[in-house]
């Protein structure tokens, strides 16, 4: 099965692709990657050494933490996804993006939302819902800009020159639709002042809607669009067709069907009805199947090209990304089992799981895509291939240090909290006893995180040098012709 769908004769003629918008989203990804990860490193430092809170209300852990999560999820990952989606749908559909004005409103609107988040969160203006902290006026702007994106996306599909919709586009579509639904329903609230609003849901219903949103934000922002990008950019990078197109279709439908029901695994042992918790647990465990189908489809695309793993750093990034996808989608279902969750919940094990997905899967896929795209967009070669390889190793070792430290810390924490002495009393009733035990792990996480950030900075340097050294004709974004 071919990597891309067959094209008609008309479609084969040169198309004036809009690559300027892709370039803008790449720059924004790099900028906000640095900001978001720098804040992550500051948080890691604060947990290892509390004076780093600086005694200022704006820089306390509680305010910087949502700044980190919003920056890495919506700014770094969001911009990376938009860059990849806009580049690939034009090629897959052999047409220019639907409307240049909409593309630019999407870009600038999204960056404005990010800047508002960067101001409002340290000020402490928040709705208090994880990953949905932003106050209602910003939420409204997100809804508007997302609709602009959706019109541009579906408009491009409508004016396509190729009938078949390659599987990557199905993955993107699931993101465009689901994120809109999740965002709108989770943020339905009654504004009281410009900074404050009250959710229309109460109590457990509010919690359930919030984690239906929270889990599917992971599913439809940190997972499905990136799988779509994997199905486009991984075969391109290894110059091989995707291992099984049929498997990719099964992967898609099974994944989106199962994901949407798994949210209650965030509310195990809560007041949520038991049947609903069990439903969440069962759907989470079933998720292993499509997730691993996707992982194998990615890895097996390399069959016959494994030798490139030794020489091509982009292939290295992909292999680590897909492997971490497999690891975190095995770990997640395990953590969704009630008995395991009773140990892992509230502990650093969750943080380890999050970052094996975030740094391993999301981050490494982003770097693989960007290193492949930049030389093509600017019609040049990468400034320093050696620095790409070095980045790969620094980042990979950084992830291992981060994740292993958090697993060790989480399991230590969980076991200490539940330890009972001979008299049936809690063995460690003083919370601080457990915290002190975790300090070495926090130091190791800080080292791992700093390494990962260093890799990110190296990528910025390498890409800026590549762009600066590009031929002048390529620096002007248009016209880029079909290939
Ligand atoms: C089959 C796939 C997956 C399943 C079933 C799953 C399951 C879980 C479970 C059970 C938790 C802990 C909930 C708790 O105790 O509060 C969790 C947390 C989390 N997972 Fe996953 N996971 C999966 C894949 C992923 C991937 C690939 C990523 C990232 C790219 C990810 C990101 C997160 C995040 C951000 C949290 C923390 C949520 C919070 O703030 O509490 N997960 N996941
Ligand atoms: C240099 C890289 C990074 C460092 C040092 C870092 C560090 C941290 C720290 C210290 C926390 C708070 C943990 C706690 O509350 O105990 C955190 C939370 C989090 N980070 Fe990162 N991070 C990095 C990159 C990323 C990236 C790239 C993503 C996503 C794409 C990400 C997603 C998250 C999420 C979702 C949480 C909240 C987890 C939860 O509530 O369970 N991080 N990070």
Tab-separated table of C-alpha atoms in Angstrom, residues 38-455:
chain	number	residue	atom	x	y	z
A	38	UNK	CA	12.122	26.414	31.291
A	39	UNK	CA	9.141	26.831	33.601
A	40	UNK	CA	9.125	23.007	34.000
A	41	UNK	CA	12.755	23.126	35.096
A	42	UNK	CA	11.966	25.957	37.544
A	43	UNK	CA	9.163	23.817	39.012
A	44	UNK	CA	11.525	20.868	39.322
A	45	UNK	CA	13.974	23.172	41.100
A	46	UNK	CA	11.266	24.453	43.445
A	47	UNK	CA	10.336	20.914	44.422
A	48	UNK	CA	13.989	20.076	45.092
A	49	UNK	CA	14.847	23.411	46.748
A	50	UNK	CA	11.900	25.438	48.064
A	51	UNK	CA	13.618	28.889	48.197
A	52	UNK	CA	13.318	28.887	44.386
A	53	UNK	CA	9.680	29.938	44.954
A	54	UNK	CA	11.325	33.333	45.562
A	55	UNK	CA	8.742	34.299	48.179
A	56	UNK	CA	6.697	36.138	45.525
A	57	UNK	CA	3.066	35.206	44.944
A	58	UNK	CA	3.507	35.266	41.127
A	59	UNK	CA	6.362	32.779	41.169
A	60	UNK	CA	5.016	30.232	43.629
A	61	UNK	CA	4.690	26.609	42.545
A	62	UNK	CA	0.882	26.793	42.530
A	63	UNK	CA	0.879	29.579	39.932
A	64	UNK	CA	3.779	28.423	37.786
A	65	UNK	CA	2.524	24.835	37.519
A	66	UNK	CA	-0.521	25.679	35.357
A	67	UNK	CA	1.689	28.056	33.385
A	68	UNK	CA	3.948	25.085	32.595
A	69	UNK	CA	1.133	22.702	31.661
A	70	UNK	CA	-0.648	25.279	29.496
A	71	UNK	CA	2.585	26.336	27.795
A	72	UNK	CA	3.790	22.836	26.951
A	73	UNK	CA	0.388	21.428	26.002
A	74	UNK	CA	-1.322	24.286	24.185
A	75	UNK	CA	1.633	26.392	23.067
A	76	UNK	CA	4.465	23.922	22.344
A	77	UNK	CA	2.384	20.885	21.356
A	78	UNK	CA	-0.448	22.937	19.836
A	79	UNK	CA	1.843	24.939	17.547
A	80	UNK	CA	3.785	21.827	16.543
A	81	UNK	CA	0.561	20.048	15.602
A	82	UNK	CA	-0.732	23.032	13.590
A	83	UNK	CA	2.579	23.223	11.700
A	84	UNK	CA	2.488	19.511	10.848
A	85	UNK	CA	-1.209	19.452	9.979
A	86	UNK	CA	-0.967	22.500	7.700
A	87	UNK	CA	2.113	21.133	5.932
A	88	UNK	CA	0.781	17.623	5.426
A	89	UNK	CA	-2.858	18.267	4.463
A	90	UNK	CA	-1.739	20.508	1.613
A	91	UNK	CA	0.495	17.736	0.257
A	92	UNK	CA	-1.997	14.958	0.912
A	93	UNK	CA	-4.862	16.827	-0.700
A	94	UNK	CA	-2.738	18.511	-3.370
A	95	UNK	CA	-4.237	21.896	-2.699
A	96	UNK	CA	-3.339	25.156	-0.983
A	97	UNK	CA	-4.900	25.806	2.422
A	98	UNK	CA	-8.494	26.950	2.123
A	99	UNK	CA	-7.969	30.597	3.057
A	100	UNK	CA	-4.798	32.567	3.847
A	101	UNK	CA	-6.623	35.091	6.008
A	102	UNK	CA	-8.097	32.324	8.158
A	103	UNK	CA	-4.644	30.721	8.457
A	104	UNK	CA	-3.234	33.987	9.768
A	105	UNK	CA	-6.139	34.679	12.119
A	106	UNK	CA	-5.610	31.158	13.440
A	107	UNK	CA	-1.878	31.763	13.969
A	108	UNK	CA	-2.021	35.206	15.570
A	109	UNK	CA	-5.171	34.451	17.538
A	110	UNK	CA	-3.584	31.351	19.035
A	111	UNK	CA	-0.417	33.232	20.001
A	112	UNK	CA	-2.515	35.977	21.606
A	113	UNK	CA	-4.339	33.361	23.674
A	114	UNK	CA	-0.972	31.978	24.805
A	115	UNK	CA	0.221	35.424	25.836
A	116	UNK	CA	-3.018	36.000	27.786
A	117	UNK	CA	-2.444	32.687	29.556
A	118	UNK	CA	1.128	33.679	30.374
A	119	UNK	CA	-0.136	36.867	32.007
A	120	UNK	CA	-3.284	35.589	33.712
A	121	UNK	CA	-1.945	32.405	35.298
A	122	UNK	CA	0.919	33.978	37.306
A	123	UNK	CA	-1.620	36.629	38.409
A	124	UNK	CA	-3.592	33.766	39.945
A	125	UNK	CA	-6.651	34.251	37.708
A	126	UNK	CA	-7.923	30.735	37.273
A	127	UNK	CA	-11.041	28.579	37.016
A	128	UNK	CA	-9.278	25.978	39.155
A	129	UNK	CA	-9.857	23.114	36.688
A	130	UNK	CA	-6.729	21.286	35.599
A	131	UNK	CA	-5.767	21.946	31.952
A	132	UNK	CA	-8.836	24.244	31.783
A	133	UNK	CA	-7.577	26.915	34.158
A	134	UNK	CA	-8.009	29.852	31.817
A	135	UNK	CA	-10.719	32.349	32.703
A	136	UNK	CA	-13.910	32.605	30.656
A	137	UNK	CA	-12.967	35.509	28.322
A	138	UNK	CA	-9.891	33.549	27.199
A	139	UNK	CA	-12.007	30.402	26.891
A	140	UNK	CA	-14.330	32.239	24.548
A	141	UNK	CA	-11.413	33.344	22.369
A	142	UNK	CA	-10.165	29.747	22.249
A	143	UNK	CA	-13.574	28.616	20.993
A	144	UNK	CA	-13.570	31.319	18.293
A	145	UNK	CA	-10.030	30.587	17.090
A	146	UNK	CA	-10.699	26.853	17.101
A	147	UNK	CA	-13.728	27.411	14.867
A	148	UNK	CA	-11.524	29.471	12.514
A	149	UNK	CA	-9.088	26.536	12.419
A	150	UNK	CA	-11.945	24.086	11.806
A	151	UNK	CA	-13.321	26.138	8.881
A	152	UNK	CA	-9.851	26.369	7.360
A	153	UNK	CA	-9.239	22.645	7.885
A	154	UNK	CA	-12.562	21.367	6.548
A	155	UNK	CA	-12.506	24.037	3.824
A	156	UNK	CA	-9.189	22.600	2.623
A	157	UNK	CA	-10.729	19.144	2.575
A	158	UNK	CA	-13.686	20.511	0.607
A	159	UNK	CA	-11.479	22.023	-2.132
A	160	UNK	CA	-9.153	19.025	-2.337
A	161	UNK	CA	-7.850	17.682	-5.624
A	162	UNK	CA	-7.525	14.132	-4.307
A	163	UNK	CA	-10.573	12.049	-3.505
A	164	UNK	CA	-9.110	9.689	-0.947
A	165	UNK	CA	-8.559	10.936	2.605
A	166	UNK	CA	-5.332	9.398	3.858
A	167	UNK	CA	-5.520	8.012	7.403
A	168	UNK	CA	-3.508	10.900	8.880
A	169	UNK	CA	-6.368	13.229	7.968
A	170	UNK	CA	-8.854	11.085	9.887
A	171	UNK	CA	-6.668	11.399	12.977
A	172	UNK	CA	-6.514	15.191	12.519
A	173	UNK	CA	-10.281	15.338	12.025
A	174	UNK	CA	-10.887	13.548	15.299
A	175	UNK	CA	-8.843	16.262	17.025
A	176	UNK	CA	-10.600	19.180	15.355
A	177	UNK	CA	-14.070	17.906	16.260
A	178	UNK	CA	-13.441	16.406	19.682
A	179	UNK	CA	-11.370	19.247	21.146
A	180	UNK	CA	-14.123	21.708	20.182
A	181	UNK	CA	-16.792	19.598	21.899
A	182	UNK	CA	-14.664	18.978	25.013
A	183	UNK	CA	-13.614	22.591	25.401
A	184	UNK	CA	-17.108	23.980	25.011
A	185	UNK	CA	-18.882	21.511	27.305
A	186	UNK	CA	-16.265	21.564	30.068
A	187	UNK	CA	-16.248	25.353	30.146
A	188	UNK	CA	-19.989	25.972	30.208
A	189	UNK	CA	-20.278	28.421	33.062
A	190	UNK	CA	-22.027	31.526	34.285
A	191	UNK	CA	-19.760	34.596	34.280
A	192	UNK	CA	-19.979	36.651	37.479
A	193	UNK	CA	-17.198	39.181	36.870
A	194	UNK	CA	-14.616	39.539	34.128
A	195	UNK	CA	-12.259	37.260	36.104
A	196	UNK	CA	-14.718	34.863	37.727
A	197	UNK	CA	-17.352	32.414	36.594
A	198	UNK	CA	-19.287	29.493	38.078
A	199	UNK	CA	-19.584	26.154	36.269
A	200	UNK	CA	-23.089	25.065	35.338
A	201	UNK	CA	-22.335	21.607	36.748
A	202	UNK	CA	-22.171	20.855	40.451
A	203	UNK	CA	-20.254	18.385	42.610
A	204	UNK	CA	-19.498	14.997	41.116
A	205	UNK	CA	-21.022	15.917	37.739
A	206	UNK	CA	-18.532	18.769	37.497
A	207	UNK	CA	-15.680	16.380	38.329
A	208	UNK	CA	-16.850	13.841	35.766
A	209	UNK	CA	-17.181	16.414	32.983
A	210	UNK	CA	-13.773	17.850	33.947
A	211	UNK	CA	-12.033	14.450	33.678
A	212	UNK	CA	-13.927	13.508	30.559
A	213	UNK	CA	-12.330	16.684	29.222
A	214	UNK	CA	-8.944	16.152	30.923
A	215	UNK	CA	-8.467	12.612	29.728
A	216	UNK	CA	-9.615	13.348	26.201
A	217	UNK	CA	-7.444	16.437	25.990
A	218	UNK	CA	-4.617	13.920	26.439
A	219	UNK	CA	-6.308	11.621	23.935
A	220	UNK	CA	-7.205	14.097	21.235
A	221	UNK	CA	-4.383	16.621	21.583
A	222	UNK	CA	-1.369	14.688	22.883
A	223	UNK	CA	-2.218	11.448	21.081
A	224	UNK	CA	-4.458	11.304	17.972
A	225	UNK	CA	-3.102	14.306	16.011
A	226	UNK	CA	0.451	13.169	16.739
A	227	UNK	CA	-0.416	9.684	15.511
A	228	UNK	CA	-1.693	11.345	12.332
A	229	UNK	CA	1.620	13.172	12.047
A	230	UNK	CA	3.414	9.866	12.649
A	231	UNK	CA	1.484	8.267	9.779
A	232	UNK	CA	2.601	11.080	7.481
A	233	UNK	CA	6.098	12.023	8.594
A	234	UNK	CA	7.486	8.639	9.703
A	235	UNK	CA	7.027	6.953	6.300
A	236	UNK	CA	8.422	10.114	4.675
A	237	UNK	CA	11.461	10.055	6.955
A	238	UNK	CA	12.301	6.425	6.268
A	239	UNK	CA	11.143	6.538	2.632
A	240	UNK	CA	9.031	3.443	3.115
A	241	UNK	CA	5.251	2.907	2.871
A	242	UNK	CA	3.396	2.549	6.132
A	243	UNK	CA	3.585	-1.087	7.292
A	244	UNK	CA	-0.148	-1.801	7.104
A	245	UNK	CA	-2.707	0.685	5.874
A	246	UNK	CA	-5.504	-1.645	6.989
A	247	UNK	CA	-4.083	-1.730	10.512
A	248	UNK	CA	-3.903	2.066	10.562
A	249	UNK	CA	-7.645	2.274	9.829
A	250	UNK	CA	-8.487	-0.258	12.555
A	251	UNK	CA	-6.114	1.616	14.864
A	252	UNK	CA	-7.996	4.852	14.212
A	253	UNK	CA	-11.557	3.648	14.757
A	254	UNK	CA	-10.749	1.467	17.760
A	255	UNK	CA	-8.715	4.221	19.422
A	256	UNK	CA	-11.277	6.977	19.124
A	257	UNK	CA	-14.123	4.695	20.140
A	258	UNK	CA	-12.363	3.504	23.308
A	259	UNK	CA	-10.641	6.738	24.365
A	260	UNK	CA	-13.807	8.713	24.942
A	261	UNK	CA	-15.063	6.362	27.706
A	262	UNK	CA	-11.890	6.091	29.763
A	263	UNK	CA	-12.083	9.434	31.662
A	264	UNK	CA	-13.402	7.957	34.936
A	265	UNK	CA	-10.012	6.309	35.568
A	266	UNK	CA	-9.028	9.734	36.951
A	267	UNK	CA	-11.768	9.437	39.574
A	268	UNK	CA	-11.227	5.950	40.980
A	269	UNK	CA	-12.152	5.628	44.689
A	270	UNK	CA	-14.142	8.862	44.429
A	271	UNK	CA	-17.875	9.473	44.931
A	272	UNK	CA	-18.445	8.589	41.271
A	273	UNK	CA	-20.806	5.593	41.025
A	274	UNK	CA	-18.929	2.292	41.073
A	275	UNK	CA	-20.265	1.111	37.718
A	276	UNK	CA	-18.903	4.230	36.069
A	277	UNK	CA	-15.452	3.740	37.631
A	278	UNK	CA	-15.457	0.122	36.442
A	279	UNK	CA	-16.479	1.222	32.934
A	280	UNK	CA	-13.555	3.679	32.847
A	281	UNK	CA	-11.187	0.970	34.052
A	282	UNK	CA	-12.324	-1.601	31.471
A	283	UNK	CA	-12.173	0.814	28.551
A	284	UNK	CA	-8.694	1.926	29.691
A	285	UNK	CA	-7.405	-1.638	29.738
A	286	UNK	CA	-8.900	-2.288	26.298
A	287	UNK	CA	-7.026	0.765	25.023
A	288	UNK	CA	-3.804	-1.231	25.052
A	289	UNK	CA	-4.898	-3.040	21.898
A	290	UNK	CA	-5.293	-0.127	19.453
A	291	UNK	CA	-2.413	1.765	21.068
A	292	UNK	CA	-0.018	-1.105	20.561
A	293	UNK	CA	-1.419	-1.732	17.092
A	294	UNK	CA	-0.416	1.846	16.273
A	295	UNK	CA	2.975	1.504	17.908
A	296	UNK	CA	3.731	-1.689	15.968
A	297	UNK	CA	2.507	-0.143	12.747
A	298	UNK	CA	4.938	2.741	13.330
A	299	UNK	CA	7.893	0.564	14.242
A	300	UNK	CA	7.290	-2.000	11.499
A	301	UNK	CA	7.236	0.771	8.918
A	302	UNK	CA	10.977	0.688	9.475
A	303	UNK	CA	11.269	-2.887	8.242
A	304	UNK	CA	14.006	-3.061	5.659
A	305	UNK	CA	15.299	0.322	6.814
A	306	UNK	CA	16.534	-0.489	10.293
A	307	UNK	CA	20.094	0.290	9.220
A	308	UNK	CA	19.032	3.955	9.044
A	309	UNK	CA	18.564	3.893	12.787
A	310	UNK	CA	22.342	3.904	13.100
A	311	UNK	CA	22.959	6.805	10.783
A	312	UNK	CA	19.854	9.005	10.632
A	313	UNK	CA	19.101	11.000	13.805
A	314	UNK	CA	15.549	11.737	12.617
A	315	UNK	CA	14.838	7.997	12.556
A	316	UNK	CA	16.326	7.743	16.047
A	317	UNK	CA	13.904	10.421	17.279
A	318	UNK	CA	10.963	8.570	15.708
A	319	UNK	CA	11.925	5.203	17.151
A	320	UNK	CA	12.257	6.601	20.672
A	321	UNK	CA	8.998	8.549	20.293
A	322	UNK	CA	7.022	5.524	19.157
A	323	UNK	CA	8.624	3.305	21.803
A	324	UNK	CA	7.666	5.748	24.559
A	325	UNK	CA	4.160	5.865	23.097
A	326	UNK	CA	4.057	2.102	23.556
A	327	UNK	CA	5.442	2.342	27.083
A	328	UNK	CA	3.080	5.018	28.306
A	329	UNK	CA	0.066	3.308	26.734
A	330	UNK	CA	0.976	0.117	28.559
A	331	UNK	CA	1.595	1.923	31.835
A	332	UNK	CA	-1.616	4.025	31.626
A	333	UNK	CA	-3.956	1.027	31.409
A	334	UNK	CA	-2.098	-0.629	34.303
A	335	UNK	CA	-2.547	2.516	36.412
A	336	UNK	CA	-6.235	2.488	35.534
A	337	UNK	CA	-6.690	-0.826	37.350
A	338	UNK	CA	-8.204	0.040	40.735
A	339	UNK	CA	-5.685	-1.919	42.815
A	340	UNK	CA	-2.715	-0.317	41.045
A	341	UNK	CA	-4.307	3.142	41.167
A	342	UNK	CA	-4.668	2.861	44.942
A	343	UNK	CA	-0.868	2.922	45.012
A	344	UNK	CA	-0.136	5.301	42.146
A	345	UNK	CA	-2.809	7.996	42.581
A	346	UNK	CA	-1.591	11.286	44.140
A	347	UNK	CA	2.023	10.118	43.808
A	348	UNK	CA	4.899	11.011	41.499
A	349	UNK	CA	4.239	7.806	39.576
A	350	UNK	CA	1.553	9.800	37.718
A	351	UNK	CA	4.129	12.513	37.006
A	352	UNK	CA	6.486	9.824	35.647
A	353	UNK	CA	3.706	8.452	33.421
A	354	UNK	CA	2.819	11.932	32.175
A	355	UNK	CA	6.389	12.756	31.219
A	356	UNK	CA	7.156	9.447	29.569
A	357	UNK	CA	4.246	10.344	27.276
A	358	UNK	CA	5.048	14.063	27.124
A	359	UNK	CA	8.837	14.085	26.803
A	360	UNK	CA	9.181	10.661	25.194
A	361	UNK	CA	6.267	10.554	22.769
A	362	UNK	CA	5.125	14.148	22.183
A	363	UNK	CA	8.512	15.898	22.461
A	364	UNK	CA	10.569	13.414	20.448
A	365	UNK	CA	7.914	13.246	17.700
A	366	UNK	CA	7.951	17.056	17.553
A	367	UNK	CA	11.737	17.138	17.137
A	368	UNK	CA	11.664	14.372	14.495
A	369	UNK	CA	9.079	16.285	12.494
A	370	UNK	CA	10.783	19.670	12.825
A	371	UNK	CA	14.253	18.375	11.882
A	372	UNK	CA	12.736	16.743	8.803
A	373	UNK	CA	10.649	19.761	7.827
A	374	UNK	CA	13.026	22.674	8.302
A	375	UNK	CA	15.574	21.749	5.601
A	376	UNK	CA	12.737	21.064	3.174
A	377	UNK	CA	10.898	24.293	3.888
A	378	UNK	CA	14.030	26.394	3.540
A	379	UNK	CA	15.489	24.261	0.711
A	380	UNK	CA	18.778	23.655	2.437
A	381	UNK	CA	20.486	21.117	4.684
A	382	UNK	CA	20.503	21.163	8.452
A	383	UNK	CA	23.265	23.369	9.841
A	384	UNK	CA	24.795	20.754	12.143
A	385	UNK	CA	23.774	17.079	11.804
A	386	UNK	CA	26.154	16.315	14.694
A	387	UNK	CA	24.161	18.646	16.951
A	388	UNK	CA	20.958	16.790	16.002
A	389	UNK	CA	22.513	13.506	17.114
A	390	UNK	CA	23.814	15.109	20.298
A	391	UNK	CA	20.356	16.551	20.968
A	392	UNK	CA	18.900	13.071	20.551
A	393	UNK	CA	21.222	11.559	23.153
A	394	UNK	CA	20.915	14.399	25.672
A	395	UNK	CA	17.127	14.303	25.412
A	396	UNK	CA	16.903	10.511	25.635
A	397	UNK	CA	19.142	10.310	28.704
A	398	UNK	CA	17.234	13.257	30.197
A	399	UNK	CA	13.899	11.442	29.765
A	400	UNK	CA	15.248	8.249	31.325
A	401	UNK	CA	16.574	10.164	34.349
A	402	UNK	CA	13.296	12.081	34.722
A	403	UNK	CA	10.996	9.091	34.358
A	404	UNK	CA	12.983	6.570	36.408
A	405	UNK	CA	13.354	9.140	39.218
A	406	UNK	CA	9.588	9.729	39.252
A	407	UNK	CA	8.724	6.029	39.179
A	408	UNK	CA	11.058	5.412	42.118
A	409	UNK	CA	9.792	8.448	43.969
A	410	UNK	CA	6.122	7.591	43.282
A	411	UNK	CA	6.380	4.004	44.432
A	412	UNK	CA	8.357	5.045	47.534
A	413	UNK	CA	5.701	7.652	48.331
A	414	UNK	CA	2.784	5.239	47.776
A	415	UNK	CA	4.342	2.481	49.872
A	416	UNK	CA	5.247	4.860	52.712
A	417	UNK	CA	1.739	6.331	52.858
A	418	UNK	CA	0.143	2.905	53.238
A	419	UNK	CA	2.813	1.311	55.520
A	420	UNK	CA	1.321	0.031	58.788
A	421	UNK	CA	3.321	-0.928	61.888
A	422	UNK	CA	2.730	-3.956	64.141
A	423	UNK	CA	0.194	-2.014	66.193
A	424	UNK	CA	-1.866	-1.294	63.068
A	425	UNK	CA	-0.887	2.387	63.088
A	426	UNK	CA	0.438	4.366	60.127
A	427	UNK	CA	4.195	3.919	60.084
A	428	UNK	CA	4.836	7.394	58.648
A	429	UNK	CA	2.080	9.641	60.015
A	430	UNK	CA	4.152	12.771	59.463
A	431	UNK	CA	3.819	13.837	55.831
A	432	UNK	CA	7.237	15.497	55.907
A	433	UNK	CA	8.911	12.112	56.524
A	434	UNK	CA	7.878	10.962	53.076
A	435	UNK	CA	8.796	14.278	51.454
A	436	UNK	CA	12.350	14.114	52.836
A	437	UNK	CA	12.722	10.605	51.436
A	438	UNK	CA	11.935	11.912	47.937
A	439	UNK	CA	14.541	14.682	47.804
A	440	UNK	CA	17.240	12.663	45.963
A	441	UNK	CA	14.713	11.719	43.280
A	442	UNK	CA	13.725	15.355	42.848
A	443	UNK	CA	17.384	16.250	42.329
A	444	UNK	CA	17.701	13.556	39.642
A	445	UNK	CA	14.520	14.809	37.934
A	446	UNK	CA	15.993	18.304	37.929
A	447	UNK	CA	19.112	17.005	36.142
A	448	UNK	CA	17.027	15.037	33.610
A	449	UNK	CA	14.733	18.004	32.944
A	450	UNK	CA	17.660	20.381	32.525
A	451	UNK	CA	19.196	17.998	29.988
A	452	UNK	CA	15.940	17.898	28.045
A	453	UNK	CA	15.745	21.710	28.049
A	454	UNK	CA	19.371	21.880	26.893
A	455	UNK	CA	18.434	19.698	23.923
